[in-house]
Amino acid sequence: GYRTNYYGNVLTGAGLRGGESGKPWRDFDPSAKVRHWAIPGAVLKDIGEDMSELTQHQKLDRLYELGFIKIVPGQAWPVYERRLGSDEGQAVSDIWAFQPYTGGTVFGTEDGIDENVRWLGTKDQERLGYQTQKPEGLLERIIQASSNEGDTVLDPFCGCGTAIVAAQKLGRAWIGIDITHLAITLMKERLKDTFGGAAVPKVVGEPVSLPDAAALAASDPYQFQWWALGLGGARPVEQKKGADKGIDGRIIFQGDRVGVFERVILSVKAGNTGATHVRDLKGVLDREKAAIGVLISMQEPTAPMTTEAVTAGFYESATWGRKYPKIQLLTVAELLAGKNVEMPPIQQVGRTFKKAPKVTKAQGKQLGLTE
């Protein structure tokens, strides 16, 4: 279905002619330029209609009606747009590599050859901060070339979810598998940011109860930590295992002044907790000059822990006219029940990696695969 006006003025021939071939059509007068209307047989063959009984003007009208003739104000002649067939053009090679010097060579666009599958730049809006992230255009091309709408796409190592986002865009069912709760959390946030409520995944294997959470904490404390941070809507702090500086995750929100952002820092504890942990969090809060500190634990806070938290005071938001506890104690049970961190209800920046862009453009027509 691609079109090209490369052929330009192929609708007239040289020399004057009598009859309808030499008369004006839609304000174009061929005789004024010593030419006449002459539609090539190859053009009529392209259309696939029998026009042998039509006059020249009737043929032109029919071509215009079907969208094969384009009239641009100020242009000397109407332009014939040839539609390329599915067996024409150059087949896609097995090497896809965008070269910047080809910019503007894809007809009708400013793009270069294979630009839609180019590697992501460091400042690409699409980039989320996941080390092995692939371009969505690459996965869209692969999925379109190897499946039909309604088919199921399986990505057994789906990481930040590029394949499943591409599959969702292209009308495929999909199954994504990953071993880390960090990736699972990122994929859920990416689907929500990209599609809103139109793509809510069913997650199999994620803790849904306290016994599940306890089992995860016992088997892999770091996976438990990433999962718990995801429940709280936080982004894990990027640091090496064992390099604990008292901060496991963070949430960034808009402060009272435009362009000034405040931080919520989170600490996750799977084992026994006490007032010492709250005092440590207060120290980290002061050191980092953060707005709010949150301690997530499996156990209910003790009375000394609650007292210690209360003495930290409040973070005051002039914009929202209210106070938020500066130290907050949340249990996994409360998070599973839907409780959230108390903070200003302003759009958070970077909840879990960078926010994915929403789908804003319609996808191209999907060509069906044949046996």
mmCIF file of C-alpha atoms in Angstrom:
data_model
loop_
_atom_site.group_PDB
_atom_site.id
_atom_site.type_symbol
_atom_site.label_atom_id
_atom_site.label_comp_id
_atom_site.label_asym_id
_atom_site.label_seq_id
_atom_site.Cartn_x
_atom_site.Cartn_y
_atom_site.Cartn_z
ATOM 1 C CA GLY A 1 0.000 0.000 0.000
ATOM 2 C CA TYR A 2 2.948 2.402 -0.153
ATOM 3 C CA ARG A 3 2.674 5.255 -2.623
ATOM 4 C CA THR A 4 5.249 7.222 -4.545
ATOM 5 C CA ASN A 5 4.906 10.309 -6.746
ATOM 6 C CA TYR A 6 8.354 9.649 -8.187
ATOM 7 C CA TYR A 7 6.839 9.171 -11.628
ATOM 8 C CA GLY A 8 5.694 12.811 -11.798
ATOM 9 C CA ASN A 9 3.954 13.907 -14.996
ATOM 10 C CA VAL A 10 3.181 10.649 -16.792
ATOM 11 C CA LEU A 11 -0.414 11.590 -17.648
ATOM 12 C CA THR A 12 0.346 13.694 -20.765
ATOM 13 C CA GLY A 13 2.157 13.250 -24.050
ATOM 14 C CA ALA A 14 3.965 15.676 -26.357
ATOM 15 C CA GLY A 15 2.065 17.462 -29.117
ATOM 16 C CA LEU A 16 -1.386 18.941 -29.624
ATOM 17 C CA ARG A 17 -4.438 16.736 -30.130
ATOM 18 C CA GLY A 18 -8.029 17.447 -30.985
ATOM 19 C CA GLY A 19 -11.034 16.193 -29.110
ATOM 20 C CA GLU A 20 -11.177 15.572 -25.370
ATOM 21 C CA SER A 21 -7.461 14.678 -25.089
ATOM 22 C CA GLY A 22 -6.539 18.288 -25.778
ATOM 23 C CA LYS A 23 -9.171 19.921 -23.569
ATOM 24 C CA PRO A 24 -8.659 21.221 -19.994
ATOM 25 C CA TRP A 25 -9.354 18.880 -17.056
ATOM 26 C CA ARG A 26 -9.770 20.257 -13.508
ATOM 27 C CA ASP A 27 -8.122 23.570 -14.493
ATOM 28 C CA PHE A 28 -5.127 21.884 -16.166
ATOM 29 C CA ASP A 29 -4.860 22.744 -19.870
ATOM 30 C CA PRO A 30 -2.420 20.479 -21.728
ATOM 31 C CA SER A 31 -2.767 22.397 -25.008
ATOM 32 C CA ALA A 32 -1.342 25.512 -23.342
ATOM 33 C CA LYS A 33 1.958 23.640 -23.067
ATOM 34 C CA VAL A 34 1.695 21.895 -26.433
ATOM 35 C CA ARG A 35 0.764 18.594 -24.803
ATOM 36 C CA HIS A 36 -2.294 16.337 -24.568
ATOM 37 C CA TRP A 37 -3.796 13.867 -22.063
ATOM 38 C CA ALA A 38 -2.237 10.420 -22.623
ATOM 39 C CA ILE A 39 -2.595 7.837 -19.876
ATOM 40 C CA PRO A 40 -0.017 5.025 -20.298
ATOM 41 C CA GLY A 41 -1.327 1.478 -20.538
ATOM 42 C CA ALA A 42 0.949 0.468 -17.624
ATOM 43 C CA VAL A 43 -0.922 2.940 -15.426
ATOM 44 C CA LEU A 44 -4.295 1.470 -16.313
ATOM 45 C CA LYS A 45 -2.886 -2.025 -15.724
ATOM 46 C CA ASP A 46 -1.861 -0.930 -12.207
ATOM 47 C CA ILE A 47 -5.463 -0.041 -11.411
ATOM 48 C CA GLY A 48 -6.891 -3.429 -12.299
ATOM 49 C CA GLU A 49 -10.127 -1.982 -13.739
ATOM 50 C CA ASP A 50 -11.455 -2.144 -17.284
ATOM 51 C CA MET A 51 -11.570 1.481 -18.473
ATOM 52 C CA SER A 52 -11.642 0.733 -22.205
ATOM 53 C CA GLU A 53 -15.121 2.228 -22.585
ATOM 54 C CA LEU A 54 -14.266 5.504 -20.805
ATOM 55 C CA THR A 55 -13.140 8.769 -22.397
ATOM 56 C CA GLN A 56 -9.824 10.368 -21.389
ATOM 57 C CA HIS A 57 -11.505 12.769 -18.961
ATOM 58 C CA GLN A 58 -13.601 9.948 -17.500
ATOM 59 C CA LYS A 59 -10.437 7.895 -16.988
ATOM 60 C CA LEU A 60 -8.782 10.833 -15.235
ATOM 61 C CA ASP A 61 -11.848 11.310 -13.043
ATOM 62 C CA ARG A 62 -11.824 7.628 -12.090
ATOM 63 C CA LEU A 63 -8.104 7.660 -11.278
ATOM 64 C CA TYR A 64 -8.623 10.770 -9.133
ATOM 65 C CA GLU A 65 -11.609 9.160 -7.387
ATOM 66 C CA LEU A 66 -9.527 6.076 -6.544
ATOM 67 C CA GLY A 67 -6.715 8.209 -5.126
ATOM 68 C CA PHE A 68 -4.175 7.544 -7.854
ATOM 69 C CA ILE A 69 -3.983 11.184 -8.942
ATOM 70 C CA LYS A 70 -2.810 13.882 -6.553
ATOM 71 C CA ILE A 71 -3.492 17.566 -7.174
ATOM 72 C CA VAL A 72 -1.302 20.038 -5.291
ATOM 73 C CA PRO A 73 -2.227 23.764 -5.490
ATOM 74 C CA GLY A 74 0.395 25.673 -7.462
ATOM 75 C CA GLN A 75 1.833 22.532 -9.083
ATOM 76 C CA ALA A 76 2.059 22.550 -12.887
ATOM 77 C CA TRP A 77 0.499 19.139 -13.456
ATOM 78 C CA PRO A 78 -1.543 16.558 -11.567
ATOM 79 C CA VAL A 79 0.741 13.823 -10.254
ATOM 80 C CA TYR A 80 0.144 10.106 -10.641
ATOM 81 C CA GLU A 81 0.857 8.131 -7.443
ATOM 82 C CA ARG A 82 1.916 4.583 -8.141
ATOM 83 C CA ARG A 83 1.132 1.982 -5.493
ATOM 84 C CA LEU A 84 3.859 -0.556 -4.990
ATOM 85 C CA GLY A 85 2.795 -4.183 -4.896
ATOM 86 C CA SER A 86 3.773 -6.591 -2.124
ATOM 87 C CA ASP A 87 6.256 -8.336 -4.458
ATOM 88 C CA GLU A 88 8.019 -5.117 -5.471
ATOM 89 C CA GLY A 89 10.887 -3.270 -3.870
ATOM 90 C CA GLN A 90 13.879 -4.700 -2.019
ATOM 91 C CA ALA A 91 13.376 -7.430 0.564
ATOM 92 C CA VAL A 92 14.462 -6.619 4.111
ATOM 93 C CA SER A 93 17.943 -8.008 4.670
ATOM 94 C CA ASP A 94 19.038 -10.012 7.703
ATOM 95 C CA ILE A 95 21.249 -7.170 8.931
ATOM 96 C CA TRP A 96 19.426 -4.186 10.431
ATOM 97 C CA ALA A 97 21.750 -1.327 11.269
ATOM 98 C CA PHE A 98 20.805 2.335 10.982
ATOM 99 C CA GLN A 99 23.424 4.542 9.349
ATOM 100 C CA PRO A 100 22.928 8.270 10.055
ATOM 101 C CA TYR A 101 24.077 9.283 6.561
ATOM 102 C CA THR A 102 20.883 7.739 5.103
ATOM 103 C CA GLY A 103 18.657 10.307 6.837
ATOM 104 C CA GLY A 104 15.823 11.521 4.609
ATOM 105 C CA THR A 105 16.155 8.660 2.115
ATOM 106 C CA VAL A 106 12.972 6.863 3.202
ATOM 107 C CA PHE A 107 10.361 8.310 0.861
ATOM 108 C CA GLY A 108 7.892 10.739 2.414
ATOM 109 C CA THR A 109 9.740 10.977 5.738
ATOM 110 C CA GLU A 110 12.844 12.497 7.298
ATOM 111 C CA ASP A 111 13.950 9.045 8.467
ATOM 112 C CA GLY A 112 16.938 7.041 7.366
ATOM 113 C CA ILE A 113 17.017 3.375 6.411
ATOM 114 C CA ASP A 114 16.363 1.172 9.493
ATOM 115 C CA GLU A 115 16.104 4.250 11.728
ATOM 116 C CA ASN A 116 13.094 2.731 13.509
ATOM 117 C CA VAL A 117 15.317 -0.086 14.808
ATOM 118 C CA ARG A 118 18.338 2.028 15.718
ATOM 119 C CA TRP A 119 19.992 1.486 19.076
ATOM 120 C CA LEU A 120 18.756 3.705 21.905
ATOM 121 C CA GLY A 121 20.750 6.814 22.707
ATOM 122 C CA THR A 122 21.598 7.819 26.267
ATOM 123 C CA LYS A 123 18.954 10.582 26.241
ATOM 124 C CA ASP A 124 16.224 8.746 24.317
ATOM 125 C CA GLN A 125 12.747 9.322 25.776
ATOM 126 C CA GLU A 126 12.168 5.599 25.410
ATOM 127 C CA ARG A 127 15.149 4.670 27.606
ATOM 128 C CA LEU A 128 14.137 3.539 31.107
ATOM 129 C CA GLY A 129 17.540 2.882 32.662
ATOM 130 C CA TYR A 130 17.520 -0.893 32.238
ATOM 131 C CA GLN A 131 20.959 -2.068 31.075
ATOM 132 C CA THR A 132 19.911 -4.475 28.312
ATOM 133 C CA GLN A 133 16.898 -2.508 27.011
ATOM 134 C CA LYS A 134 16.154 -2.977 23.303
ATOM 135 C CA PRO A 135 14.414 -0.465 20.982
ATOM 136 C CA GLU A 136 10.647 -0.957 20.693
ATOM 137 C CA GLY A 137 10.928 -0.522 16.925
ATOM 138 C CA LEU A 138 13.185 -3.575 16.731
ATOM 139 C CA LEU A 139 10.723 -5.802 18.589
ATOM 140 C CA GLU A 140 7.786 -4.392 16.610
ATOM 141 C CA ARG A 141 9.504 -5.326 13.349
ATOM 142 C CA ILE A 142 10.299 -8.842 14.577
ATOM 143 C CA ILE A 143 6.765 -9.422 15.872
ATOM 144 C CA GLN A 144 5.095 -8.049 12.732
ATOM 145 C CA ALA A 145 7.344 -10.177 10.530
ATOM 146 C CA SER A 146 6.726 -13.418 12.425
ATOM 147 C CA SER A 147 3.136 -13.353 13.690
ATOM 148 C CA ASN A 148 -0.404 -12.218 12.950
ATOM 149 C CA GLU A 149 -2.760 -10.154 15.107
ATOM 150 C CA GLY A 150 -4.270 -12.359 17.807
ATOM 151 C CA ASP A 151 -1.240 -14.680 17.960
ATOM 152 C CA THR A 152 0.630 -15.146 21.248
ATOM 153 C CA VAL A 153 4.157 -13.804 21.772
ATOM 154 C CA LEU A 154 6.358 -15.462 24.418
ATOM 155 C CA ASP A 155 9.419 -13.710 25.837
ATOM 156 C CA PRO A 156 11.027 -16.008 28.429
ATOM 157 C CA PHE A 157 13.630 -13.412 29.507
ATOM 158 C CA CYS A 158 11.627 -10.217 29.199
ATOM 159 C CA GLY A 159 13.671 -7.840 31.373
ATOM 160 C CA CYS A 160 12.133 -4.374 31.184
ATOM 161 C CA GLY A 161 9.306 -5.596 28.944
ATOM 162 C CA THR A 162 10.072 -4.200 25.498
ATOM 163 C CA ALA A 163 8.742 -7.310 23.717
ATOM 164 C CA ILE A 164 5.491 -7.400 25.684
ATOM 165 C CA VAL A 165 4.874 -3.676 25.150
ATOM 166 C CA ALA A 166 5.453 -4.136 21.407
ATOM 167 C CA ALA A 167 3.129 -7.171 21.393
ATOM 168 C CA GLN A 168 0.415 -5.206 23.221
ATOM 169 C CA LYS A 169 0.714 -2.347 20.703
ATOM 170 C CA LEU A 170 0.394 -4.732 17.775
ATOM 171 C CA GLY A 171 -2.684 -6.590 19.014
ATOM 172 C CA ARG A 172 -0.980 -9.799 20.131
ATOM 173 C CA ALA A 173 -1.557 -11.786 23.279
ATOM 174 C CA TRP A 174 1.671 -12.181 25.235
ATOM 175 C CA ILE A 175 3.430 -14.040 28.031
ATOM 176 C CA GLY A 176 6.527 -12.568 29.673
ATOM 177 C CA ILE A 177 8.814 -14.397 32.100
ATOM 178 C CA ASP A 178 11.593 -13.036 34.283
ATOM 179 C CA ILE A 179 13.345 -14.269 37.393
ATOM 180 C CA THR A 180 13.715 -10.945 39.240
ATOM 181 C CA HIS A 181 11.036 -8.968 41.037
ATOM 182 C CA LEU A 182 12.889 -5.818 39.985
ATOM 183 C CA ALA A 183 12.046 -6.628 36.343
ATOM 184 C CA ILE A 184 8.463 -7.619 37.182
ATOM 185 C CA THR A 185 7.876 -4.324 38.997
ATOM 186 C CA LEU A 186 9.374 -2.364 36.122
ATOM 187 C CA MET A 187 7.194 -4.162 33.560
ATOM 188 C CA LYS A 188 4.001 -3.489 35.516
ATOM 189 C CA GLU A 189 4.844 0.209 35.779
ATOM 190 C CA ARG A 190 5.797 0.374 32.101
ATOM 191 C CA LEU A 191 2.515 -1.194 30.991
ATOM 192 C CA LYS A 192 0.570 1.201 33.224
ATOM 193 C CA ASP A 193 2.480 4.263 31.974
ATOM 194 C CA THR A 194 2.165 3.225 28.315
ATOM 195 C CA PHE A 195 -1.402 1.914 28.140
ATOM 196 C CA GLY A 196 -3.095 3.173 31.312
ATOM 197 C CA GLY A 197 -5.728 0.693 32.442
ATOM 198 C CA ALA A 198 -5.902 -1.032 29.054
ATOM 199 C CA ALA A 199 -3.132 -3.517 29.876
ATOM 200 C CA VAL A 200 -3.275 -4.826 33.444
ATOM 201 C CA PRO A 201 -1.111 -7.961 33.675
ATOM 202 C CA LYS A 202 -1.808 -11.063 35.714
ATOM 203 C CA VAL A 203 1.400 -11.863 37.584
ATOM 204 C CA VAL A 204 1.967 -15.525 38.435
ATOM 205 C CA GLY A 205 4.473 -16.330 41.185
ATOM 206 C CA GLU A 206 4.420 -12.953 42.920
ATOM 207 C CA PRO A 207 3.759 -12.958 46.691
ATOM 208 C CA VAL A 208 0.119 -12.224 47.457
ATOM 209 C CA SER A 209 0.087 -13.008 51.181
ATOM 210 C CA LEU A 210 2.309 -12.761 54.255
ATOM 211 C CA PRO A 211 3.363 -16.447 54.061
ATOM 212 C CA ASP A 212 4.366 -15.862 50.420
ATOM 213 C CA ALA A 213 6.372 -12.792 51.416
ATOM 214 C CA ALA A 214 8.032 -14.651 54.297
ATOM 215 C CA ALA A 215 9.027 -17.479 51.960
ATOM 216 C CA LEU A 216 10.551 -15.005 49.491
ATOM 217 C CA ALA A 217 12.417 -13.187 52.288
ATOM 218 C CA ALA A 218 13.864 -16.484 53.522
ATOM 219 C CA SER A 219 14.921 -17.683 50.076
ATOM 220 C CA ASP A 220 16.311 -14.429 48.647
ATOM 221 C CA PRO A 221 16.432 -11.225 50.757
ATOM 222 C CA TYR A 222 17.346 -9.067 47.764
ATOM 223 C CA GLN A 223 14.380 -10.279 45.707
ATOM 224 C CA PHE A 224 12.177 -9.636 48.749
ATOM 225 C CA GLN A 225 13.602 -6.131 49.002
ATOM 226 C CA TRP A 226 12.892 -5.335 45.339
ATOM 227 C CA TRP A 227 9.399 -6.779 45.586
ATOM 228 C CA ALA A 228 8.584 -4.791 48.742
ATOM 229 C CA LEU A 229 9.871 -1.579 47.160
ATOM 230 C CA GLY A 230 7.608 -2.238 44.171
ATOM 231 C CA LEU A 231 4.633 -2.521 46.525
ATOM 232 C CA GLY A 232 5.512 0.904 47.889
ATOM 233 C CA GLY A 233 5.905 2.447 44.422
ATOM 234 C CA ALA A 234 9.627 3.052 44.916
ATOM 235 C CA ARG A 235 12.640 2.793 42.681
ATOM 236 C CA PRO A 236 15.459 0.577 44.007
ATOM 237 C CA VAL A 237 18.711 2.365 44.676
ATOM 238 C CA GLU A 238 21.385 1.223 42.249
ATOM 239 C CA GLN A 239 24.208 -0.132 44.348
ATOM 240 C CA LYS A 240 26.226 -3.309 44.702
ATOM 241 C CA LYS A 241 25.004 -6.046 46.958
ATOM 242 C CA GLY A 242 26.327 -5.528 50.443
ATOM 243 C CA ALA A 243 26.951 -1.786 49.941
ATOM 244 C CA ASP A 244 24.140 -0.843 52.331
ATOM 245 C CA LYS A 245 24.069 2.874 53.108
ATOM 246 C CA GLY A 246 20.696 2.702 54.811
ATOM 247 C CA ILE A 247 18.783 3.407 51.599
ATOM 248 C CA ASP A 248 17.147 0.597 49.653
ATOM 249 C CA GLY A 249 14.817 2.655 47.488
ATOM 250 C CA ARG A 250 13.539 6.125 46.785
ATOM 251 C CA ILE A 251 10.567 8.060 45.465
ATOM 252 C CA ILE A 252 10.962 11.553 44.023
ATOM 253 C CA PHE A 253 8.100 14.054 44.069
ATOM 254 C CA GLN A 254 7.557 17.680 43.103
ATOM 255 C CA GLY A 255 8.229 20.035 46.002
ATOM 256 C CA ASP A 256 6.491 23.308 46.765
ATOM 257 C CA ARG A 257 8.674 25.237 44.324
ATOM 258 C CA VAL A 258 8.599 24.563 40.584
ATOM 259 C CA GLY A 259 11.652 22.594 39.509
ATOM 260 C CA VAL A 260 12.568 21.596 43.058
ATOM 261 C CA PHE A 261 12.101 17.901 43.823
ATOM 262 C CA GLU A 262 11.963 16.206 47.203
ATOM 263 C CA ARG A 263 12.912 12.623 48.080
ATOM 264 C CA VAL A 264 11.354 9.824 50.043
ATOM 265 C CA ILE A 265 13.946 7.266 51.092
ATOM 266 C CA LEU A 266 12.932 3.705 51.957
ATOM 267 C CA SER A 267 14.567 0.991 54.026
ATOM 268 C CA VAL A 268 13.338 -2.625 53.859
ATOM 269 C CA LYS A 269 13.818 -5.108 56.716
ATOM 270 C CA ALA A 270 12.819 -8.767 56.390
ATOM 271 C CA GLY A 271 13.917 -9.810 59.889
ATOM 272 C CA ASN A 272 13.439 -8.517 63.434
ATOM 273 C CA THR A 273 13.147 -4.755 63.791
ATOM 274 C CA GLY A 274 13.460 -2.384 66.725
ATOM 275 C CA ALA A 275 13.823 1.258 67.727
ATOM 276 C CA THR A 276 17.480 1.174 66.611
ATOM 277 C CA HIS A 277 16.382 0.771 63.003
ATOM 278 C CA VAL A 278 14.133 3.828 63.298
ATOM 279 C CA ARG A 279 16.967 5.891 64.805
ATOM 280 C CA ASP A 280 19.251 4.754 61.971
ATOM 281 C CA LEU A 281 16.653 5.834 59.409
ATOM 282 C CA LYS A 282 16.375 9.239 61.094
ATOM 283 C CA GLY A 283 20.145 9.611 60.789
ATOM 284 C CA VAL A 284 20.051 8.714 57.096
ATOM 285 C CA LEU A 285 17.180 11.165 56.572
ATOM 286 C CA ASP A 286 19.238 13.989 58.093
ATOM 287 C CA ARG A 287 22.365 12.989 56.206
ATOM 288 C CA GLU A 288 20.588 12.876 52.839
ATOM 289 C CA LYS A 289 18.426 15.940 53.553
ATOM 290 C CA ALA A 290 15.401 13.936 52.400
ATOM 291 C CA ALA A 291 11.784 14.916 53.071
ATOM 292 C CA ILE A 292 10.362 11.599 54.311
ATOM 293 C CA GLY A 293 11.778 8.251 55.442
ATOM 294 C CA VAL A 294 9.876 4.951 55.288
ATOM 295 C CA LEU A 295 10.738 1.706 57.071
ATOM 296 C CA ILE A 296 9.082 -1.367 55.510
ATOM 297 C CA SER A 297 9.089 -4.471 57.676
ATOM 298 C CA MET A 298 7.490 -7.885 57.991
ATOM 299 C CA GLN A 299 6.738 -7.358 61.675
ATOM 300 C CA GLU A 300 4.375 -4.950 63.381
ATOM 301 C CA PRO A 301 6.278 -1.977 64.846
ATOM 302 C CA THR A 302 6.872 -2.043 68.576
ATOM 303 C CA ALA A 303 5.773 0.768 70.884
ATOM 304 C CA PRO A 304 9.373 2.126 71.198
ATOM 305 C CA MET A 305 9.622 2.159 67.366
ATOM 306 C CA THR A 306 6.383 4.140 67.071
ATOM 307 C CA THR A 307 7.548 6.610 69.724
ATOM 308 C CA GLU A 308 10.886 7.063 67.981
ATOM 309 C CA ALA A 309 9.120 7.707 64.664
ATOM 310 C CA VAL A 310 6.779 10.310 66.153
ATOM 311 C CA THR A 311 9.715 12.325 67.548
ATOM 312 C CA ALA A 312 10.979 12.892 63.982
ATOM 313 C CA GLY A 313 8.144 15.382 63.388
ATOM 314 C CA PHE A 314 6.496 16.202 60.069
ATOM 315 C CA TYR A 315 7.206 17.262 56.509
ATOM 316 C CA GLU A 316 4.960 20.253 55.756
ATOM 317 C CA SER A 317 3.639 20.925 52.256
ATOM 318 C CA ALA A 318 2.520 24.495 51.712
ATOM 319 C CA THR A 319 1.099 23.542 48.314
ATOM 320 C CA TRP A 320 -1.277 20.982 49.805
ATOM 321 C CA GLY A 321 -1.703 22.633 53.185
ATOM 322 C CA ARG A 322 -1.029 19.538 55.263
ATOM 323 C CA LYS A 323 1.627 17.661 57.200
ATOM 324 C CA TYR A 324 3.075 14.212 56.486
ATOM 325 C CA PRO A 325 4.902 12.105 59.085
ATOM 326 C CA LYS A 326 8.622 12.484 58.502
ATOM 327 C CA ILE A 327 9.259 8.874 59.552
ATOM 328 C CA GLN A 328 6.646 6.300 58.507
ATOM 329 C CA LEU A 329 6.474 2.658 59.565
ATOM 330 C CA LEU A 330 4.745 0.365 57.072
ATOM 331 C CA THR A 331 4.307 -3.372 57.250
ATOM 332 C CA VAL A 332 4.152 -5.753 54.300
ATOM 333 C CA ALA A 333 0.625 -6.671 55.389
ATOM 334 C CA GLU A 334 -0.441 -3.007 55.100
ATOM 335 C CA LEU A 335 1.143 -2.685 51.656
ATOM 336 C CA LEU A 336 -0.597 -5.863 50.485
ATOM 337 C CA ALA A 337 -3.856 -4.369 51.745
ATOM 338 C CA GLY A 338 -3.329 -1.280 49.595
ATOM 339 C CA LYS A 339 -1.854 1.230 52.036
ATOM 340 C CA ASN A 340 0.550 3.732 50.482
ATOM 341 C CA VAL A 341 3.295 6.051 51.614
ATOM 342 C CA GLU A 342 1.855 9.324 52.927
ATOM 343 C CA MET A 343 3.253 12.043 50.706
ATOM 344 C CA PRO A 344 2.045 14.993 48.584
ATOM 345 C CA PRO A 345 -0.323 13.751 45.845
ATOM 346 C CA ILE A 346 1.754 15.210 43.052
ATOM 347 C CA GLN A 347 2.842 13.205 40.030
ATOM 348 C CA GLN A 348 5.923 11.306 41.045
ATOM 349 C CA VAL A 349 9.027 11.471 38.911
ATOM 350 C CA GLY A 350 10.891 8.251 38.236
ATOM 351 C CA ARG A 351 8.766 5.891 40.340
ATOM 352 C CA THR A 352 10.495 2.794 39.063
ATOM 353 C CA PHE A 353 13.118 3.829 36.552
ATOM 354 C CA LYS A 354 12.140 6.497 34.028
ATOM 355 C CA LYS A 355 8.472 6.796 33.076
ATOM 356 C CA ALA A 356 7.604 5.113 29.780
ATOM 357 C CA PRO A 357 5.936 7.284 27.095
ATOM 358 C CA LYS A 358 2.246 6.725 26.343
ATOM 359 C CA VAL A 359 1.067 5.260 23.071
ATOM 360 C CA THR A 360 0.136 8.277 20.939
ATOM 361 C CA LYS A 361 0.132 7.096 17.314
ATOM 362 C CA ALA A 362 -1.749 4.446 15.422
ATOM 363 C CA GLN A 363 0.211 1.434 14.311
ATOM 364 C CA GLY A 364 0.768 0.629 10.642
ATOM 365 C CA LYS A 365 -1.453 -1.854 8.875
ATOM 366 C CA GLN A 366 -0.513 -5.428 9.693
ATOM 367 C CA LEU A 367 0.085 -7.643 6.694
ATOM 368 C CA GLY A 368 -0.998 -11.250 7.239
ATOM 369 C CA LEU A 369 1.439 -14.138 7.042
ATOM 370 C CA THR A 370 0.747 -16.843 4.472
ATOM 371 C CA GLU A 371 1.813 -20.451 4.360
#
